[in-house]
Short mmCIF file of C-alpha atoms and ligand atoms in Angstrom, two decimals:
data_model
loop_
_atom_site.label_atom_id
_atom_site.label_comp_id
_atom_site.label_asym_id
_atom_site.label_seq_id
_atom_site.Cartn_x
_atom_site.Cartn_y
_atom_site.Cartn_z
CA MET A 1204 101.61 85.39 101.09
CA THR A 1205 98.89 87.53 98.80
CA PHE A 1206 98.73 90.99 100.41
CA SER A 1207 96.01 93.45 99.67
CA VAL A 1208 96.54 95.69 96.93
CA ARG A 1209 96.80 98.61 99.56
CA MET A 1210 100.38 97.20 100.72
CA SER A 1211 101.22 97.59 97.07
CA ARG A 1212 100.80 101.22 97.20
CA ILE A 1213 103.13 102.04 100.50
CA LYS A 1214 105.84 103.83 99.13
CA ALA A 1215 109.58 103.24 100.83
CA SER A 1216 110.06 106.41 102.84
CA GLY A 1217 112.90 108.63 101.42
CA ILE A 1218 114.06 109.61 105.03
CA ARG A 1219 114.70 105.83 105.77
CA ALA A 1220 116.62 105.58 102.53
CA VAL A 1221 119.03 108.85 103.67
CA GLN A 1222 119.32 107.04 107.34
CA LYS A 1223 120.27 103.79 105.62
CA ARG A 1224 123.12 106.00 103.39
CA ILE A 1225 124.42 107.49 106.73
CA ALA A 1226 124.38 104.35 108.98
CA GLY A 1227 127.44 103.30 110.95
CA LYS A 1228 129.19 106.53 109.46
CA GLU A 1229 131.29 107.98 112.54
CA GLY A 1230 131.26 111.89 113.35
CA MET A 1231 128.27 112.76 110.90
CA ILE A 1232 126.73 116.13 111.44
CA SER A 1233 123.27 115.48 110.46
CA PHE A 1234 120.54 117.85 109.49
CA ALA A 1235 118.23 114.71 108.19
CA ALA A 1236 116.37 114.32 111.54
CA GLY A 1237 113.09 114.85 111.99
CA LEU A 1238 113.12 114.46 116.07
CA PRO A 1239 112.62 116.80 119.05
CA ASP A 1240 115.96 117.04 120.98
CA PRO A 1241 115.77 114.20 123.53
CA GLU A 1242 117.62 116.41 125.98
CA LEU A 1243 114.73 118.85 126.48
CA TYR A 1244 112.21 115.78 127.22
CA PRO A 1245 111.36 116.98 131.21
CA LEU A 1246 112.89 113.68 132.06
CA GLU A 1247 113.21 114.48 136.04
CA ASP A 1248 109.57 115.96 136.35
CA LEU A 1249 108.43 112.91 134.45
CA ARG A 1250 109.96 110.38 136.83
CA LYS A 1251 108.15 112.52 139.61
CA ALA A 1252 104.85 112.42 137.67
CA ALA A 1253 105.17 108.84 137.18
CA ASP A 1254 106.19 107.73 140.82
CA THR A 1255 103.06 109.74 142.29
CA MET A 1256 100.73 108.28 139.38
CA LEU A 1257 101.89 104.83 140.34
CA GLU A 1258 101.21 105.38 144.18
CA LYS A 1259 97.70 107.07 143.66
CA GLU A 1260 96.64 104.76 140.49
CA GLY A 1261 98.31 101.41 141.02
CA ALA A 1262 97.45 98.79 138.98
CA LYS A 1263 94.45 101.36 137.29
CA ALA A 1264 97.73 102.60 135.50
CA PHE A 1265 98.06 99.21 133.55
CA ALA A 1266 94.58 98.75 132.81
CA TYR A 1267 92.33 98.72 130.09
CA GLY A 1268 90.33 102.44 129.77
CA LEU A 1269 88.16 103.97 127.30
CA THR A 1270 88.57 104.20 123.65
CA LYS A 1271 87.82 107.80 123.75
CA GLY A 1272 90.62 108.84 126.03
CA TYR A 1273 91.51 108.86 129.82
CA GLY A 1274 88.98 111.48 131.38
CA PRO A 1275 91.03 113.77 133.31
CA LEU A 1276 93.16 114.32 129.77
CA LEU A 1277 90.64 115.13 128.04
CA ASP A 1278 89.02 117.40 130.54
CA PHE A 1279 92.58 118.93 130.36
CA LEU A 1280 92.90 119.04 126.73
CA THR A 1281 89.15 120.60 126.43
CA ASP A 1282 89.92 123.40 128.73
CA ARG A 1283 93.35 123.96 127.09
CA MET A 1284 91.78 123.93 123.20
CA ASN A 1285 89.36 126.88 124.22
CA ASN A 1286 91.26 128.92 126.52
CA ARG A 1287 94.69 128.72 124.92
CA GLU A 1288 94.16 127.38 121.44
CA GLY A 1289 91.34 129.86 120.89
CA VAL A 1290 88.76 126.49 119.89
CA GLU A 1291 85.58 126.17 121.22
CA CYS A 1292 84.86 123.02 122.07
CA THR A 1293 83.49 120.34 124.71
CA LYS A 1294 84.56 116.60 125.15
CA GLU A 1295 82.13 115.49 122.46
CA ASN A 1296 84.61 116.95 119.93
CA ILE A 1297 87.70 115.32 121.33
CA CYS A 1298 89.22 111.75 120.84
CA MET A 1299 93.03 110.89 122.09
CA LEU A 1300 94.84 109.20 119.29
CA SER A 1301 98.13 107.18 119.54
CA GLY A 1302 100.30 109.92 117.72
CA SER A 1303 98.70 112.43 115.15
CA GLN A 1304 99.91 110.12 112.60
CA GLN A 1305 97.08 107.57 113.79
CA GLY A 1306 94.60 110.31 113.03
CA LEU A 1307 96.16 110.59 109.43
CA GLY A 1308 95.34 106.88 108.94
CA MET A 1309 91.80 107.27 110.10
CA ALA A 1310 91.12 110.24 108.60
CA ALA A 1311 92.08 108.02 105.10
CA MET A 1312 90.01 105.12 106.41
CA MET A 1313 87.07 107.39 107.00
CA PHE A 1314 87.20 109.47 104.10
CA ILE A 1315 88.74 108.21 101.12
CA ASP A 1316 87.31 105.85 98.42
CA GLU A 1317 89.22 104.79 95.35
CA GLY A 1318 90.22 107.47 93.24
CA ASP A 1319 89.14 110.36 95.59
CA VAL A 1320 91.55 113.16 95.76
CA VAL A 1321 93.53 114.52 98.31
CA ILE A 1322 94.82 117.98 97.86
CA THR A 1323 98.02 118.71 99.95
CA GLU A 1324 100.17 121.64 99.90
CA ASN A 1325 103.28 121.36 97.46
CA PRO A 1326 105.34 119.86 99.14
CA SER A 1327 104.05 118.10 102.35
CA TYR A 1328 104.46 115.76 105.22
CA LEU A 1329 105.35 112.37 103.46
CA GLY A 1330 103.96 110.93 106.50
CA ALA A 1331 100.29 112.10 105.45
CA ILE A 1332 101.00 111.60 101.55
CA ASN A 1333 101.75 108.00 102.39
CA ALA A 1334 98.97 107.46 105.15
CA PHE A 1335 96.31 108.40 102.23
CA ARG A 1336 98.18 106.33 99.45
CA PRO A 1337 96.71 102.97 100.35
CA TYR A 1338 93.43 103.73 99.82
CA GLY A 1339 93.47 104.67 96.60
CA ALA A 1340 93.65 108.45 96.83
CA GLU A 1341 94.98 110.49 93.90
CA PHE A 1342 96.60 113.72 94.74
CA LYS A 1343 96.56 117.35 93.55
CA GLY A 1344 99.45 119.64 94.99
CA VAL A 1345 98.65 123.38 95.80
CA ASP A 1346 101.64 125.57 95.88
CA THR A 1347 102.32 127.62 99.00
CA ASP A 1348 103.97 131.26 99.28
CA ASP A 1349 105.65 132.96 102.13
CA ASP A 1350 102.15 133.74 103.48
CA GLY A 1351 101.09 130.16 103.16
CA ILE A 1352 98.92 128.15 100.77
CA VAL A 1353 98.12 130.24 97.23
CA ILE A 1354 94.51 130.49 97.34
CA GLU A 1355 93.72 131.50 93.54
CA ASP A 1356 95.19 127.55 92.73
CA LEU A 1357 93.40 126.31 95.47
CA GLU A 1358 90.41 127.69 94.18
CA LYS A 1359 91.31 126.31 90.63
CA VAL A 1360 92.25 123.13 91.80
CA LEU A 1361 88.57 122.58 93.67
CA ALA A 1362 86.93 124.26 90.91
CA GLU A 1363 88.23 121.57 88.27
CA THR A 1364 88.13 118.58 90.68
CA PRO A 1365 84.73 117.41 91.50
CA LYS A 1366 86.37 114.16 93.29
CA ALA A 1367 88.29 116.41 95.57
CA LYS A 1368 87.42 114.79 98.85
CA LEU A 1369 90.03 115.81 101.72
CA ILE A 1370 92.46 118.64 101.73
CA TYR A 1371 95.21 118.16 104.24
CA VAL A 1372 97.25 121.11 105.54
CA ILE A 1373 99.81 122.08 108.00
CA PRO A 1374 99.46 125.86 108.57
CA ASN A 1375 102.11 126.10 111.34
CA PHE A 1376 105.69 125.44 110.71
CA GLN A 1377 105.09 123.23 108.22
CA ASN A 1378 106.80 120.02 107.71
CA PRO A 1379 108.93 120.05 105.37
CA THR A 1380 109.03 123.76 104.52
CA GLY A 1381 108.91 125.39 108.10
CA LYS A 1382 106.20 127.87 106.83
CA ALA A 1383 103.38 129.25 108.67
CA TRP A 1384 100.21 130.79 107.12
CA SER A 1385 99.47 134.42 107.58
CA LEU A 1386 96.06 135.09 109.20
CA GLU A 1387 94.56 136.49 106.03
CA ARG A 1388 95.50 133.45 104.36
CA ARG A 1389 93.69 131.23 107.05
CA GLU A 1390 90.69 133.16 106.74
CA LYS A 1391 90.42 133.27 102.97
CA PHE A 1392 91.04 129.32 102.87
CA MET A 1393 88.21 128.95 105.39
CA GLU A 1394 86.21 130.99 103.07
CA VAL A 1395 87.13 128.81 100.12
CA VAL A 1396 86.78 125.43 101.42
CA SER A 1397 83.44 126.47 103.17
CA LYS A 1398 81.77 126.31 99.96
CA TYR A 1399 82.56 122.95 98.86
CA ASP A 1400 81.72 119.38 100.50
CA VAL A 1401 85.08 118.66 101.43
CA VAL A 1402 87.03 117.78 104.76
CA VAL A 1403 89.94 119.60 106.22
CA VAL A 1404 92.37 117.94 108.20
CA GLU A 1405 94.48 120.34 109.89
CA ASP A 1406 97.85 118.90 111.22
CA ASN A 1407 99.00 120.70 113.92
CA PRO A 1408 102.22 119.30 115.63
CA TYR A 1409 104.13 122.20 115.82
CA GLY A 1410 101.89 124.76 116.57
CA ASP A 1411 103.36 125.26 120.21
CA LEU A 1412 106.93 125.46 119.07
CA ARG A 1413 106.53 129.02 117.79
CA PHE A 1414 109.41 131.08 118.75
CA LYS A 1415 108.78 134.06 117.10
CA GLY A 1416 105.92 136.26 116.21
CA GLU A 1417 102.47 135.69 117.60
CA GLN A 1418 99.95 132.94 118.01
CA LEU A 1419 97.25 132.46 115.04
CA PRO A 1420 94.06 131.39 114.92
CA HIS A 1421 93.62 127.68 114.12
CA LEU A 1422 91.35 126.92 111.06
CA ARG A 1423 89.44 124.83 113.56
CA ALA A 1424 88.78 128.02 115.11
CA LEU A 1425 87.52 129.44 111.90
CA ASP A 1426 85.41 126.80 110.95
CA LYS A 1427 81.49 127.60 110.90
CA LYS A 1428 80.46 124.45 109.19
CA GLY A 1429 82.28 121.68 110.97
CA GLN A 1430 84.17 120.33 108.30
CA VAL A 1431 87.98 120.84 109.99
CA MET A 1432 89.37 117.58 111.70
CA TYR A 1433 92.39 119.10 113.84
CA LEU A 1434 95.05 116.97 115.16
CA GLY A 1435 97.10 117.89 118.03
CA SER A 1436 100.07 115.90 119.63
CA PHE A 1437 102.25 115.97 122.76
CA SER A 1438 105.08 114.45 120.38
CA LYS A 1439 106.90 117.61 119.90
CA ILE A 1440 106.49 119.39 123.21
CA LEU A 1441 106.73 116.28 125.81
CA SER A 1442 107.59 113.16 124.12
CA PRO A 1443 107.40 111.25 121.01
CA GLY A 1444 107.61 108.10 122.60
CA MET A 1445 104.54 108.25 124.73
CA ARG A 1446 102.35 108.32 121.35
CA VAL A 1447 99.81 110.88 123.14
CA ALA A 1448 97.96 113.08 120.77
CA TRP A 1449 94.18 114.19 120.16
CA ALA A 1450 91.42 114.88 117.29
CA CYS A 1451 89.15 118.15 117.62
CA ALA A 1452 86.37 117.98 115.10
CA SER A 1453 82.75 117.93 114.43
CA PRO A 1454 80.76 115.61 117.35
CA GLU A 1455 80.02 113.54 114.37
CA VAL A 1456 83.51 113.17 113.20
CA ALA A 1457 84.99 112.64 116.70
CA LYS A 1458 82.61 109.86 117.24
CA ALA A 1459 83.18 108.21 114.19
CA ILE A 1460 87.22 108.18 115.13
CA GLU A 1461 86.15 106.56 118.37
CA GLU A 1462 84.16 104.04 116.47
CA LEU A 1463 86.82 103.66 114.28
CA LYS A 1464 89.61 103.35 117.04
CA GLU A 1465 88.01 100.99 118.76
CA THR A 1466 88.46 98.56 115.59
CA ASN A 1467 92.01 99.69 115.40
CA ASP A 1468 93.87 99.78 118.96
CA LEU A 1469 91.01 99.78 121.16
CA GLN A 1470 92.41 102.51 123.04
CA SER A 1471 95.56 104.96 123.30
CA PRO A 1472 97.75 103.52 126.00
CA GLU A 1473 96.52 103.89 129.62
CA LEU A 1474 99.78 104.16 130.90
CA THR A 1475 101.11 107.02 129.20
CA GLN A 1476 97.67 109.03 128.79
CA MET A 1477 97.97 108.99 132.89
CA LEU A 1478 101.45 110.03 132.80
CA THR A 1479 100.77 112.74 130.66
CA TYR A 1480 97.63 113.79 132.85
CA TYR A 1481 100.05 113.32 135.70
CA TYR A 1482 102.75 115.53 134.35
CA LEU A 1483 100.41 118.39 133.14
CA SER A 1484 98.68 118.65 136.70
CA MET A 1485 102.00 118.63 138.63
CA PHE A 1486 104.21 120.77 136.54
CA ASP A 1487 103.70 123.78 134.19
CA LEU A 1488 103.59 122.89 130.68
CA GLU A 1489 103.52 126.10 129.40
CA GLU A 1490 107.16 126.99 131.14
CA HIS A 1491 108.57 123.75 129.62
CA ILE A 1492 107.29 124.64 126.33
CA ARG A 1493 108.99 128.29 126.66
CA GLU A 1494 112.09 126.42 127.28
CA ILE A 1495 111.90 124.42 124.39
CA GLN A 1496 111.14 127.50 121.85
CA VAL A 1497 114.28 129.27 123.50
CA VAL A 1498 116.66 126.43 122.34
CA TYR A 1499 114.87 125.89 119.12
CA LYS A 1500 115.18 129.65 118.55
CA GLU A 1501 118.78 130.12 118.98
CA ARG A 1502 119.50 127.01 116.73
CA CYS A 1503 117.51 128.15 114.11
CA GLU A 1504 118.61 131.67 114.08
CA LEU A 1505 122.05 130.15 113.90
CA MET A 1506 121.51 127.97 110.99
CA VAL A 1507 120.01 130.99 109.22
CA GLU A 1508 122.95 133.24 109.85
CA MET A 1509 125.41 130.43 108.66
CA ILE A 1510 123.38 130.02 105.46
CA LYS A 1511 123.52 133.52 104.73
CA GLU A 1512 127.61 133.53 105.34
CA HIS A 1513 128.55 130.32 103.92
CA PHE A 1514 125.88 129.08 100.84
CA PRO A 1515 125.95 130.70 97.44
CA PRO A 1516 123.13 133.26 97.04
CA GLU A 1517 121.52 131.63 94.49
CA ILE A 1518 120.06 129.15 97.27
CA LYS A 1519 116.77 130.15 98.43
CA TYR A 1520 115.78 129.34 102.44
CA THR A 1521 112.75 130.01 104.58
CA ASP A 1522 113.40 131.74 107.60
CA PRO A 1523 111.12 129.84 110.12
CA GLU A 1524 109.23 131.34 113.27
CA GLY A 1525 108.96 128.08 114.75
CA GLY A 1526 108.81 124.34 114.04
CA MET A 1527 111.82 122.27 113.37
CA PHE A 1528 112.72 122.57 109.95
CA LEU A 1529 113.90 124.78 107.33
CA TRP A 1530 113.82 124.30 103.45
CA LEU A 1531 116.51 124.97 100.84
CA GLU A 1532 115.80 125.41 96.92
CA LEU A 1533 118.71 124.95 94.70
CA PRO A 1534 119.08 126.47 91.24
CA GLU A 1535 116.70 124.78 88.90
CA GLY A 1536 118.42 121.42 87.44
CA LEU A 1537 120.46 120.78 90.59
CA ASP A 1538 119.82 117.37 92.05
CA SER A 1539 119.88 117.37 95.95
CA ASP A 1540 120.13 113.58 95.92
CA LYS A 1541 123.02 113.35 93.94
CA ILE A 1542 124.64 116.13 95.67
CA LEU A 1543 124.04 114.24 98.92
CA ASP A 1544 126.71 111.65 97.82
CA ASP A 1545 129.28 114.66 98.31
CA ALA A 1546 127.73 116.09 101.50
CA VAL A 1547 127.93 112.65 103.16
CA ALA A 1548 131.77 112.28 101.88
CA ALA A 1549 132.30 115.60 103.46
CA GLY A 1550 130.54 114.32 106.78
CA ILE A 1551 126.98 116.29 106.44
CA ALA A 1552 123.65 114.63 106.23
CA TYR A 1553 120.13 116.10 104.69
CA ILE A 1554 117.05 115.02 103.58
CA PRO A 1555 116.48 115.66 99.68
CA GLY A 1556 112.88 117.17 99.21
CA GLU A 1557 111.33 114.90 96.42
CA SER A 1558 109.97 112.87 98.68
CA PHE A 1559 107.71 115.50 100.26
CA PHE A 1560 105.65 116.01 97.07
CA SER A 1561 103.09 113.56 95.75
CA PHE A 1562 104.57 113.35 92.47
CA GLU A 1563 107.93 112.91 91.01
CA GLY A 1564 110.11 115.17 89.43
CA VAL A 1565 111.27 118.10 91.88
CA THR A 1566 114.84 117.47 92.59
CA ASN A 1567 116.41 120.63 93.72
CA THR A 1568 115.19 121.15 97.31
CA ILE A 1569 116.40 120.18 100.66
CA ARG A 1570 114.68 119.57 104.22
CA MET A 1571 117.30 120.99 107.15
CA ASN A 1572 116.55 120.09 110.76
CA PHE A 1573 117.62 122.63 113.20
CA THR A 1574 116.63 120.51 116.64
CA MET A 1575 118.87 117.76 116.77
CA VAL A 1576 122.23 119.79 116.23
CA LYS A 1577 124.19 121.93 118.74
CA ASP A 1578 125.45 124.97 118.14
CA GLU A 1579 129.19 123.94 116.81
CA GLN A 1580 127.68 121.16 114.89
CA ILE A 1581 125.48 123.87 112.89
CA ARG A 1582 128.54 126.36 112.54
CA GLU A 1583 130.67 123.40 111.17
CA GLY A 1584 128.20 121.79 109.19
CA ILE A 1585 126.55 124.75 107.31
CA ARG A 1586 130.02 126.09 106.40
CA ILE A 1587 130.95 122.49 105.19
CA LEU A 1588 127.55 122.17 103.06
CA GLY A 1589 128.51 125.81 101.58
CA ASP A 1590 131.21 124.27 100.09
CA VAL A 1591 129.90 121.36 98.70
CA PHE A 1592 127.18 123.49 97.25
CA LYS A 1593 129.66 126.02 95.62
CA LYS A 1594 131.22 122.88 93.63
CA TYR A 1595 127.78 122.84 91.88
CA ILE A 1596 126.82 126.50 91.73
C1 PLP B 996 103.51 117.09 110.05
C2 PLP B 996 103.36 115.91 110.78
N1 PLP B 996 102.48 115.39 111.21
C3 PLP B 996 102.06 114.11 112.27
C4 PLP B 996 103.57 113.72 112.69
C5 PLP B 996 103.32 112.54 113.55
O1 PLP B 996 103.19 113.01 114.51
P1 PLP B 996 103.21 111.66 115.96
O2 PLP B 996 104.13 111.76 117.08
O3 PLP B 996 102.13 112.66 117.01
O4 PLP B 996 102.25 110.81 115.45
C6 PLP B 996 104.93 114.23 112.35
C7 PLP B 996 105.94 113.71 112.82
O5 PLP B 996 106.97 114.07 112.46
C8 PLP B 996 104.45 115.78 111.40
O6 PLP B 996 105.74 116.29 110.95
#
């Protein structure tokens, strides 16, 4: 069987490699997850919504629907984007997606030709890097500091990269670092990119999981030229398995997504879009989000507190205001992938950070998840991990 060149460019996921390393091991405390806590899915409410939906809609819930998406859900999202997310838009701007991951694959198909350059934050979401890679993208990374992407570096990269085609960023509680950009950084970023003919993909699956500080404008809200393709998702606030997400972009891009989607999967499942809509019309999403925020805030704060107490002071860590992850930086020269062997032997798992970079060689970083661990596991797990690190530092 001869596969396309694109298939040869797909890279094995570093996350799956860790999952294999811990498979079958009893009693592990895993900080390696990348999932929202299933105990926080609003199961009972979803059941009631499903019952009402089936009663009212019958066979319609199982039929084909429009490629662009289920009408009432599009209306709900248009309203929420305008009134809660501060993004002026109409239905013309929106197209439903089967997960925001589909939006990343579509951005790759729509915008990337062989040899085009994709600019990402350093590090970035490996699922995005892997979505862009098969289309022949080359990558340039721009560092981030505590306030977000470093503007001077971005300006330099843009000025010296005529083939820069797409900039992929996660301004809210980034996967993997948990960092969020400041208002000033968002404004400066838009000022700089507006001088170039580049598409900005603003990936925002974690924005609603802000448990500290104030909500800041999306890049799409600051976009005067229509160059931002915003991706939103219900995966982290409702259910990841329903695969309900959306793009909000210029009418031209939203139309292109719809056309491409028709060739890709015809439509996102009518059943889960409709169920999402029934849930949203019967229950208070914002109240549900607040419940999630309270739990994640406690877990994140406990993790930071334990890190302060048990990790050698040479280890740097982020202190996120939302999202699902925090990021560790061990002293230069240490190899978090090698240390993982010792950690796993001691019953702890994490994700070595190297696979979140579009290039090889950054071996001293770690992604830690705080949404899938209970308080006791955080206390115990961080203490044990601290002992493992102390052997190296
Ligand atoms: C930054 C980022 N973008 C996109 C996704 C994919 O999310 P979805 O479930 O909406 O496809 C994830 C999932 O973890 C993510 O972390």
